[in-house]
């Protein structure tokens, strides 16, 4: 006598083929598919949006901490290469934080660096808001590049590196490095009618440091003045955060940032002197011409008198 097969026999016997499995009715299949659809239903977009925002912020912070960071230009010391002014919409620049892990900054590089003690010891730190929400928003904005950072960071162009001697200026008003006048097409003059930069005595840049200057040559507090100038104005290579690569905002300013090497086409300084010194021989000549002419006339008159007596 054949024993009846129970309905759950298929589940208990894993070796049983699909053909031997009891077939479900269409209504049972529909009910099963409906249940499966309910369990696999996706969450709504609005529930996932906060998660996406948090992930994006975390990735942004990690990228800016290790790979590249966005900085806001707060002043006009790098005009017209980089635009910035108090209270206006300054350029946002993308700073490469990886390059200088493998090489040192070179002349012409536009760098962002932490202000060394000689640069910041006399600076007045900005007043911190007492509102915790404002502080949190400011900190977040600093991390993603939409607010100025609290720390004293600067952006300048490398002019000379450790061991080089820099001074200003030659008779053509050019900065000199190791006896050669630099080629600086990026220099900006706020007053084109007065394209003259202030001179300074020769400075030997300490090893492991950089001599930096702003492109807006007459409106930049840089190595010439910080720390009283001289070697104290140089920036340690260890304080460099990264190399400025691209202007990312506003859209009208999109583009790369020039890293023209001013030393590549530097020219030996011609032997000469400042204009006022070059004018000395002419002044001496004019001053000596009057008495010479007077004496010549006296001598000529004396000769005539002597000749008349002989007659």
mmCIF file of C-alpha atoms in Angstrom:
data_model
loop_
_atom_site.group_PDB
_atom_site.id
_atom_site.type_symbol
_atom_site.label_atom_id
_atom_site.label_comp_id
_atom_site.label_asym_id
_atom_site.label_seq_id
_atom_site.Cartn_x
_atom_site.Cartn_y
_atom_site.Cartn_z
ATOM 1 C CA UNK A 1 0.000 0.000 0.000
ATOM 2 C CA UNK A 2 1.417 3.362 -1.023
ATOM 3 C CA UNK A 3 1.861 5.914 1.682
ATOM 4 C CA UNK A 4 0.499 9.396 0.838
ATOM 5 C CA UNK A 5 3.192 12.010 0.301
ATOM 6 C CA UNK A 6 2.904 14.923 2.717
ATOM 7 C CA UNK A 7 2.838 18.475 1.286
ATOM 8 C CA UNK A 8 6.142 19.469 2.926
ATOM 9 C CA UNK A 9 7.995 16.460 1.569
ATOM 10 C CA UNK A 10 9.618 18.617 -1.107
ATOM 11 C CA UNK A 11 11.107 20.857 1.539
ATOM 12 C CA UNK A 12 12.384 17.896 3.577
ATOM 13 C CA UNK A 13 13.989 16.174 0.570
ATOM 14 C CA UNK A 14 16.691 18.404 -0.970
ATOM 15 C CA UNK A 15 17.479 15.780 -3.629
ATOM 16 C CA UNK A 16 14.045 16.006 -5.087
ATOM 17 C CA UNK A 17 14.060 17.642 -8.522
ATOM 18 C CA UNK A 18 12.021 20.696 -9.446
ATOM 19 C CA UNK A 19 9.874 18.551 -11.700
ATOM 20 C CA UNK A 20 8.835 16.464 -8.699
ATOM 21 C CA UNK A 21 7.923 19.571 -6.685
ATOM 22 C CA UNK A 22 4.178 20.188 -6.364
ATOM 23 C CA UNK A 23 3.055 23.047 -8.582
ATOM 24 C CA UNK A 24 1.503 26.104 -6.979
ATOM 25 C CA UNK A 25 -1.695 27.528 -8.244
ATOM 26 C CA UNK A 26 -1.633 30.919 -10.012
ATOM 27 C CA UNK A 27 -3.303 32.591 -7.059
ATOM 28 C CA UNK A 28 -0.627 31.250 -4.723
ATOM 29 C CA UNK A 29 2.125 32.434 -7.112
ATOM 30 C CA UNK A 30 0.592 35.921 -7.242
ATOM 31 C CA UNK A 31 0.365 36.084 -3.452
ATOM 32 C CA UNK A 32 4.011 34.979 -3.144
ATOM 33 C CA UNK A 33 5.262 37.533 -5.657
ATOM 34 C CA UNK A 34 3.271 40.252 -3.886
ATOM 35 C CA UNK A 35 4.889 39.364 -0.564
ATOM 36 C CA UNK A 36 8.364 39.401 -2.150
ATOM 37 C CA UNK A 37 7.683 42.835 -3.706
ATOM 38 C CA UNK A 38 6.710 44.240 -0.337
ATOM 39 C CA UNK A 39 9.878 43.026 1.392
ATOM 40 C CA UNK A 40 12.193 44.412 -1.345
ATOM 41 C CA UNK A 41 10.565 47.819 -1.642
ATOM 42 C CA UNK A 42 13.187 50.630 -1.741
ATOM 43 C CA UNK A 43 13.297 53.491 0.732
ATOM 44 C CA UNK A 44 12.023 56.815 -0.499
ATOM 45 C CA UNK A 45 14.413 59.428 -1.921
ATOM 46 C CA UNK A 46 13.742 61.833 0.944
ATOM 47 C CA UNK A 47 14.778 59.229 3.501
ATOM 48 C CA UNK A 48 18.035 58.544 1.633
ATOM 49 C CA UNK A 49 18.862 62.220 0.979
ATOM 50 C CA UNK A 50 20.278 62.946 4.482
ATOM 51 C CA UNK A 51 22.468 59.839 4.241
ATOM 52 C CA UNK A 52 23.775 60.952 0.839
ATOM 53 C CA UNK A 53 24.527 64.433 2.189
ATOM 54 C CA UNK A 54 26.452 63.044 5.160
ATOM 55 C CA UNK A 55 28.477 60.709 2.898
ATOM 56 C CA UNK A 56 29.253 63.583 0.512
ATOM 57 C CA UNK A 57 30.432 65.808 3.386
ATOM 58 C CA UNK A 58 32.620 63.067 4.854
ATOM 59 C CA UNK A 59 34.211 62.396 1.451
ATOM 60 C CA UNK A 60 34.741 66.132 0.904
ATOM 61 C CA UNK A 61 36.456 66.532 4.279
ATOM 62 C CA UNK A 62 38.697 63.492 3.686
ATOM 63 C CA UNK A 63 39.665 64.679 0.199
ATOM 64 C CA UNK A 64 40.504 68.161 1.456
ATOM 65 C CA UNK A 65 42.472 66.789 4.387
ATOM 66 C CA UNK A 66 44.727 64.552 2.301
ATOM 67 C CA UNK A 67 44.448 65.292 -1.445
ATOM 68 C CA UNK A 68 43.228 68.789 -2.298
ATOM 69 C CA UNK A 69 41.561 71.667 -0.504
ATOM 70 C CA UNK A 70 39.565 74.703 -1.555
ATOM 71 C CA UNK A 71 40.686 78.074 -0.185
ATOM 72 C CA UNK A 72 39.120 81.506 -0.404
ATOM 73 C CA UNK A 73 41.318 84.476 -1.398
ATOM 74 C CA UNK A 74 40.631 87.241 1.158
ATOM 75 C CA UNK A 75 42.892 90.055 -0.116
ATOM 76 C CA UNK A 76 44.284 91.642 -3.266
ATOM 77 C CA UNK A 77 47.969 90.818 -2.663
ATOM 78 C CA UNK A 78 47.983 88.349 -5.592
ATOM 79 C CA UNK A 79 46.122 90.480 -8.131
ATOM 80 C CA UNK A 80 45.633 90.044 -10.982
ATOM 81 C CA UNK A 81 46.501 86.337 -10.839
ATOM 82 C CA UNK A 82 44.066 85.791 -7.951
ATOM 83 C CA UNK A 83 41.227 88.135 -7.090
ATOM 84 C CA UNK A 84 40.252 88.972 -3.540
ATOM 85 C CA UNK A 85 39.189 91.887 -1.363
ATOM 86 C CA UNK A 86 37.588 92.345 2.050
ATOM 87 C CA UNK A 87 33.814 91.975 1.878
ATOM 88 C CA UNK A 88 33.715 90.860 -1.759
ATOM 89 C CA UNK A 89 33.415 87.476 -3.464
ATOM 90 C CA UNK A 90 37.024 86.381 -3.714
ATOM 91 C CA UNK A 91 38.350 83.562 -5.871
ATOM 92 C CA UNK A 92 38.105 80.000 -4.588
ATOM 93 C CA UNK A 93 41.217 78.053 -5.509
ATOM 94 C CA UNK A 94 41.926 74.327 -5.471
ATOM 95 C CA UNK A 95 45.188 73.584 -3.663
ATOM 96 C CA UNK A 96 47.063 70.369 -4.457
ATOM 97 C CA UNK A 97 48.258 68.811 -1.184
ATOM 98 C CA UNK A 98 50.052 65.823 -2.738
ATOM 99 C CA UNK A 99 52.704 67.298 -5.064
ATOM 100 C CA UNK A 100 55.019 68.546 -2.319
ATOM 101 C CA UNK A 101 55.071 65.119 -0.678
ATOM 102 C CA UNK A 102 57.382 64.118 -3.537
ATOM 103 C CA UNK A 103 59.149 67.365 -4.484
ATOM 104 C CA UNK A 104 59.951 70.793 -3.048
ATOM 105 C CA UNK A 105 58.346 74.055 -4.178
ATOM 106 C CA UNK A 106 60.041 75.704 -7.166
ATOM 107 C CA UNK A 107 60.424 79.368 -8.201
ATOM 108 C CA UNK A 108 57.197 80.564 -9.782
ATOM 109 C CA UNK A 109 54.902 78.202 -7.840
ATOM 110 C CA UNK A 110 51.900 79.851 -6.192
ATOM 111 C CA UNK A 111 51.711 78.239 -2.760
ATOM 112 C CA UNK A 112 49.439 78.270 0.275
ATOM 113 C CA UNK A 113 51.254 78.020 3.604
ATOM 114 C CA UNK A 114 50.728 78.364 7.320
ATOM 115 C CA UNK A 115 52.082 81.659 8.558
ATOM 116 C CA UNK A 116 55.313 81.013 10.497
ATOM 117 C CA UNK A 117 55.657 82.643 13.944
ATOM 118 C CA UNK A 118 57.537 85.629 12.506
ATOM 119 C CA UNK A 119 54.492 86.323 10.306
ATOM 120 C CA UNK A 120 51.741 85.823 12.862
ATOM 121 C CA UNK A 121 53.130 86.900 16.240
ATOM 122 C CA UNK A 122 51.813 90.433 15.801
ATOM 123 C CA UNK A 123 48.586 89.467 14.062
ATOM 124 C CA UNK A 124 45.264 90.100 15.811
ATOM 125 C CA UNK A 125 43.280 86.886 15.730
ATOM 126 C CA UNK A 126 39.636 87.216 14.633
ATOM 127 C CA UNK A 127 37.035 87.324 17.383
ATOM 128 C CA UNK A 128 35.314 83.964 17.849
ATOM 129 C CA UNK A 129 31.517 84.028 17.949
ATOM 130 C CA UNK A 130 29.904 82.956 21.210
ATOM 131 C CA UNK A 131 27.113 81.192 19.298
ATOM 132 C CA UNK A 132 27.876 77.480 19.027
ATOM 133 C CA UNK A 133 25.768 77.153 15.863
ATOM 134 C CA UNK A 134 27.641 80.003 14.153
ATOM 135 C CA UNK A 135 30.977 78.457 15.143
ATOM 136 C CA UNK A 136 29.906 75.072 13.805
ATOM 137 C CA UNK A 137 28.728 76.541 10.486
ATOM 138 C CA UNK A 138 31.919 78.568 10.163
ATOM 139 C CA UNK A 139 34.044 75.502 10.829
ATOM 140 C CA UNK A 140 32.096 73.467 8.282
ATOM 141 C CA UNK A 141 32.377 76.262 5.732
ATOM 142 C CA UNK A 142 36.122 76.413 6.308
ATOM 143 C CA UNK A 143 36.449 72.675 5.736
ATOM 144 C CA UNK A 144 34.669 72.797 2.388
ATOM 145 C CA UNK A 145 36.141 76.118 1.267
ATOM 146 C CA UNK A 146 33.130 78.402 1.525
ATOM 147 C CA UNK A 147 34.333 80.459 4.461
ATOM 148 C CA UNK A 148 37.720 81.901 5.398
ATOM 149 C CA UNK A 149 39.644 79.615 7.772
ATOM 150 C CA UNK A 150 40.404 80.696 11.306
ATOM 151 C CA UNK A 151 44.079 79.768 11.040
ATOM 152 C CA UNK A 152 46.500 82.254 9.518
ATOM 153 C CA UNK A 153 47.115 80.860 6.043
ATOM 154 C CA UNK A 154 48.719 82.867 3.226
ATOM 155 C CA UNK A 155 49.032 82.606 -0.541
ATOM 156 C CA UNK A 156 52.148 83.972 -2.306
ATOM 157 C CA UNK A 157 54.497 83.168 -5.176
ATOM 158 C CA UNK A 158 57.898 81.529 -4.672
ATOM 159 C CA UNK A 159 60.680 83.858 -5.860
ATOM 160 C CA UNK A 160 63.807 82.192 -4.472
ATOM 161 C CA UNK A 161 64.673 78.998 -2.618
ATOM 162 C CA UNK A 162 67.117 78.021 0.128
ATOM 163 C CA UNK A 163 70.724 79.112 -0.483
ATOM 164 C CA UNK A 164 69.862 81.724 -3.133
ATOM 165 C CA UNK A 165 70.453 85.449 -2.659
ATOM 166 C CA UNK A 166 67.617 87.813 -3.535
ATOM 167 C CA UNK A 167 67.554 91.605 -3.705
ATOM 168 C CA UNK A 168 65.853 94.501 -5.447
ATOM 169 C CA UNK A 169 66.340 96.119 -7.817
ATOM 170 C CA UNK A 170 68.450 96.441 -10.978
ATOM 171 C CA UNK A 171 68.435 99.652 -13.091
ATOM 172 C CA UNK A 172 65.328 98.296 -14.899
ATOM 173 C CA UNK A 173 63.485 97.843 -11.564
ATOM 174 C CA UNK A 174 63.677 94.041 -11.617
ATOM 175 C CA UNK A 175 64.178 91.674 -8.681
ATOM 176 C CA UNK A 176 67.610 89.995 -8.737
ATOM 177 C CA UNK A 177 68.346 86.406 -7.681
ATOM 178 C CA UNK A 178 71.962 85.226 -7.641
ATOM 179 C CA UNK A 179 73.016 88.154 -9.824
ATOM 180 C CA UNK A 180 70.328 87.640 -12.482
ATOM 181 C CA UNK A 181 67.308 89.863 -13.128
ATOM 182 C CA UNK A 182 64.038 87.903 -13.025
ATOM 183 C CA UNK A 183 61.450 87.639 -15.797
ATOM 184 C CA UNK A 184 58.134 88.355 -14.028
ATOM 185 C CA UNK A 185 55.239 88.867 -16.472
ATOM 186 C CA UNK A 186 52.695 88.215 -13.688
ATOM 187 C CA UNK A 187 53.613 91.341 -11.666
ATOM 188 C CA UNK A 188 50.621 93.671 -11.263
ATOM 189 C CA UNK A 189 50.880 97.446 -10.848
ATOM 190 C CA UNK A 190 47.863 99.134 -9.290
ATOM 191 C CA UNK A 191 49.162 102.414 -10.669
ATOM 192 C CA UNK A 192 50.690 101.720 -14.115
ATOM 193 C CA UNK A 193 52.142 105.237 -14.119
ATOM 194 C CA UNK A 194 54.203 104.349 -11.058
ATOM 195 C CA UNK A 195 55.489 100.851 -11.873
ATOM 196 C CA UNK A 196 58.298 100.984 -9.317
ATOM 197 C CA UNK A 197 58.819 98.529 -6.477
ATOM 198 C CA UNK A 198 60.556 99.260 -3.222
ATOM 199 C CA UNK A 199 64.197 98.206 -3.094
ATOM 200 C CA UNK A 200 65.693 95.964 -0.417
ATOM 201 C CA UNK A 201 69.215 94.836 0.443
ATOM 202 C CA UNK A 202 70.542 91.385 -0.524
ATOM 203 C CA UNK A 203 69.133 88.516 1.562
ATOM 204 C CA UNK A 204 70.475 84.976 1.533
ATOM 205 C CA UNK A 205 67.504 82.646 1.899
ATOM 206 C CA UNK A 206 68.100 80.080 4.689
ATOM 207 C CA UNK A 207 68.338 76.441 3.661
ATOM 208 C CA UNK A 208 64.959 74.710 3.816
ATOM 209 C CA UNK A 209 63.107 78.009 3.390
ATOM 210 C CA UNK A 210 61.467 80.033 0.610
ATOM 211 C CA UNK A 211 61.416 83.720 -0.312
ATOM 212 C CA UNK A 212 57.845 84.581 -1.322
ATOM 213 C CA UNK A 213 56.277 87.742 -2.747
ATOM 214 C CA UNK A 214 52.845 88.809 -3.942
ATOM 215 C CA UNK A 215 52.100 89.478 -7.605
ATOM 216 C CA UNK A 216 50.528 92.803 -6.597
ATOM 217 C CA UNK A 217 54.044 93.943 -5.853
ATOM 218 C CA UNK A 218 53.263 97.244 -4.147
ATOM 219 C CA UNK A 219 50.359 95.931 -2.063
ATOM 220 C CA UNK A 220 51.631 92.717 -0.511
ATOM 221 C CA UNK A 221 52.926 92.036 3.012
ATOM 222 C CA UNK A 222 55.393 89.290 2.133
ATOM 223 C CA UNK A 223 58.966 88.159 2.836
ATOM 224 C CA UNK A 224 60.211 91.720 2.355
ATOM 225 C CA UNK A 225 58.352 92.953 5.440
ATOM 226 C CA UNK A 226 57.197 90.036 7.607
ATOM 227 C CA UNK A 227 59.305 89.437 10.692
ATOM 228 C CA UNK A 228 61.145 92.666 9.973
ATOM 229 C CA UNK A 229 62.312 91.388 6.584
ATOM 230 C CA UNK A 230 65.592 89.659 5.858
ATOM 231 C CA UNK A 231 65.970 85.958 6.700
ATOM 232 C CA UNK A 232 63.097 86.222 9.214
ATOM 233 C CA UNK A 233 60.720 86.849 6.313
ATOM 234 C CA UNK A 234 61.505 83.512 4.666
ATOM 235 C CA UNK A 235 58.933 80.706 4.922
ATOM 236 C CA UNK A 236 60.015 77.209 6.060
ATOM 237 C CA UNK A 237 59.229 74.540 3.462
ATOM 238 C CA UNK A 238 57.590 72.503 6.241
ATOM 239 C CA UNK A 239 54.883 75.183 6.586
ATOM 240 C CA UNK A 240 53.762 74.823 2.965
ATOM 241 C CA UNK A 241 50.264 73.332 2.675
ATOM 242 C CA UNK A 242 50.161 72.858 -1.087
ATOM 243 C CA UNK A 243 50.346 74.280 -4.591
ATOM 244 C CA UNK A 244 47.526 76.429 -5.985
ATOM 245 C CA UNK A 245 46.337 74.775 -9.200
ATOM 246 C CA UNK A 246 42.918 75.961 -10.363
ATOM 247 C CA UNK A 247 40.421 78.765 -9.766
ATOM 248 C CA UNK A 248 37.163 76.869 -9.201
ATOM 249 C CA UNK A 249 34.793 79.719 -8.301
ATOM 250 C CA UNK A 250 33.259 81.992 -9.462
ATOM 251 C CA UNK A 251 32.548 80.399 -12.874
ATOM 252 C CA UNK A 252 33.632 83.551 -14.690
ATOM 253 C CA UNK A 253 37.135 83.059 -13.242
ATOM 254 C CA UNK A 254 37.590 79.354 -14.021
ATOM 255 C CA UNK A 255 41.084 78.496 -15.166
ATOM 256 C CA UNK A 256 44.552 77.330 -14.234
ATOM 257 C CA UNK A 257 46.993 79.345 -12.119
ATOM 258 C CA UNK A 258 50.269 80.277 -13.800
ATOM 259 C CA UNK A 259 53.478 78.847 -12.355
ATOM 260 C CA UNK A 260 55.832 80.713 -14.705
ATOM 261 C CA UNK A 261 59.391 80.243 -13.459
ATOM 262 C CA UNK A 262 60.915 83.754 -13.224
ATOM 263 C CA UNK A 263 64.433 82.313 -13.038
ATOM 264 C CA UNK A 264 64.197 80.275 -16.248
ATOM 265 C CA UNK A 265 64.766 83.331 -18.462
ATOM 266 C CA UNK A 266 66.632 85.454 -15.922
ATOM 267 C CA UNK A 267 69.280 87.736 -17.394
ATOM 268 C CA UNK A 268 72.634 88.696 -15.902
ATOM 269 C CA UNK A 269 72.435 92.181 -14.488
ATOM 270 C CA UNK A 270 74.278 94.666 -16.715
ATOM 271 C CA UNK A 271 76.998 96.716 -15.083
ATOM 272 C CA UNK A 272 75.449 100.033 -14.263
ATOM 273 C CA UNK A 273 74.204 102.264 -11.528
ATOM 274 C CA UNK A 274 70.949 103.868 -10.496
ATOM 275 C CA UNK A 275 69.770 106.743 -12.664
ATOM 276 C CA UNK A 276 70.796 109.423 -10.169
ATOM 277 C CA UNK A 277 74.310 107.998 -10.074
ATOM 278 C CA UNK A 278 74.501 107.729 -13.850
ATOM 279 C CA UNK A 279 73.690 111.447 -13.987
ATOM 280 C CA UNK A 280 76.641 112.439 -11.793
ATOM 281 C CA UNK A 281 79.182 112.799 -14.650
ATOM 282 C CA UNK A 282 76.823 115.080 -16.552
ATOM 283 C CA UNK A 283 76.264 117.204 -13.448
ATOM 284 C CA UNK A 284 79.988 117.445 -12.765
ATOM 285 C CA UNK A 285 80.599 118.386 -16.398
ATOM 286 C CA UNK A 286 78.022 121.170 -16.293
ATOM 287 C CA UNK A 287 79.301 122.437 -12.963
ATOM 288 C CA UNK A 288 82.878 122.495 -14.259
ATOM 289 C CA UNK A 289 82.046 124.134 -17.581
ATOM 290 C CA UNK A 290 81.310 127.571 -16.106
ATOM 291 C CA UNK A 291 84.601 128.162 -14.277
ATOM 292 C CA UNK A 292 86.519 126.594 -17.176
ATOM 293 C CA UNK A 293 84.908 129.018 -19.608
ATOM 294 C CA UNK A 294 85.590 131.950 -17.247
ATOM 295 C CA UNK A 295 89.236 130.975 -16.795
ATOM 296 C CA UNK A 296 89.607 130.488 -20.551
ATOM 297 C CA UNK A 297 88.435 134.007 -21.200
ATOM 298 C CA UNK A 298 90.803 135.415 -18.571
ATOM 299 C CA UNK A 299 93.737 133.565 -20.072
ATOM 300 C CA UNK A 300 92.810 134.722 -23.567
ATOM 301 C CA UNK A 301 92.530 138.340 -22.413
ATOM 302 C CA UNK A 302 95.935 138.119 -20.691
ATOM 303 C CA UNK A 303 97.567 136.774 -23.849
ATOM 304 C CA UNK A 304 96.130 139.662 -25.880
ATOM 305 C CA UNK A 305 97.451 142.212 -23.408
ATOM 306 C CA UNK A 306 100.923 140.664 -23.472
ATOM 307 C CA UNK A 307 100.926 140.676 -27.261
ATOM 308 C CA UNK A 308 99.905 144.386 -27.332
ATOM 309 C CA UNK A 309 102.786 145.406 -25.068
ATOM 310 C CA UNK A 310 105.316 143.703 -27.280
ATOM 311 C CA UNK A 311 104.180 145.772 -30.198
#
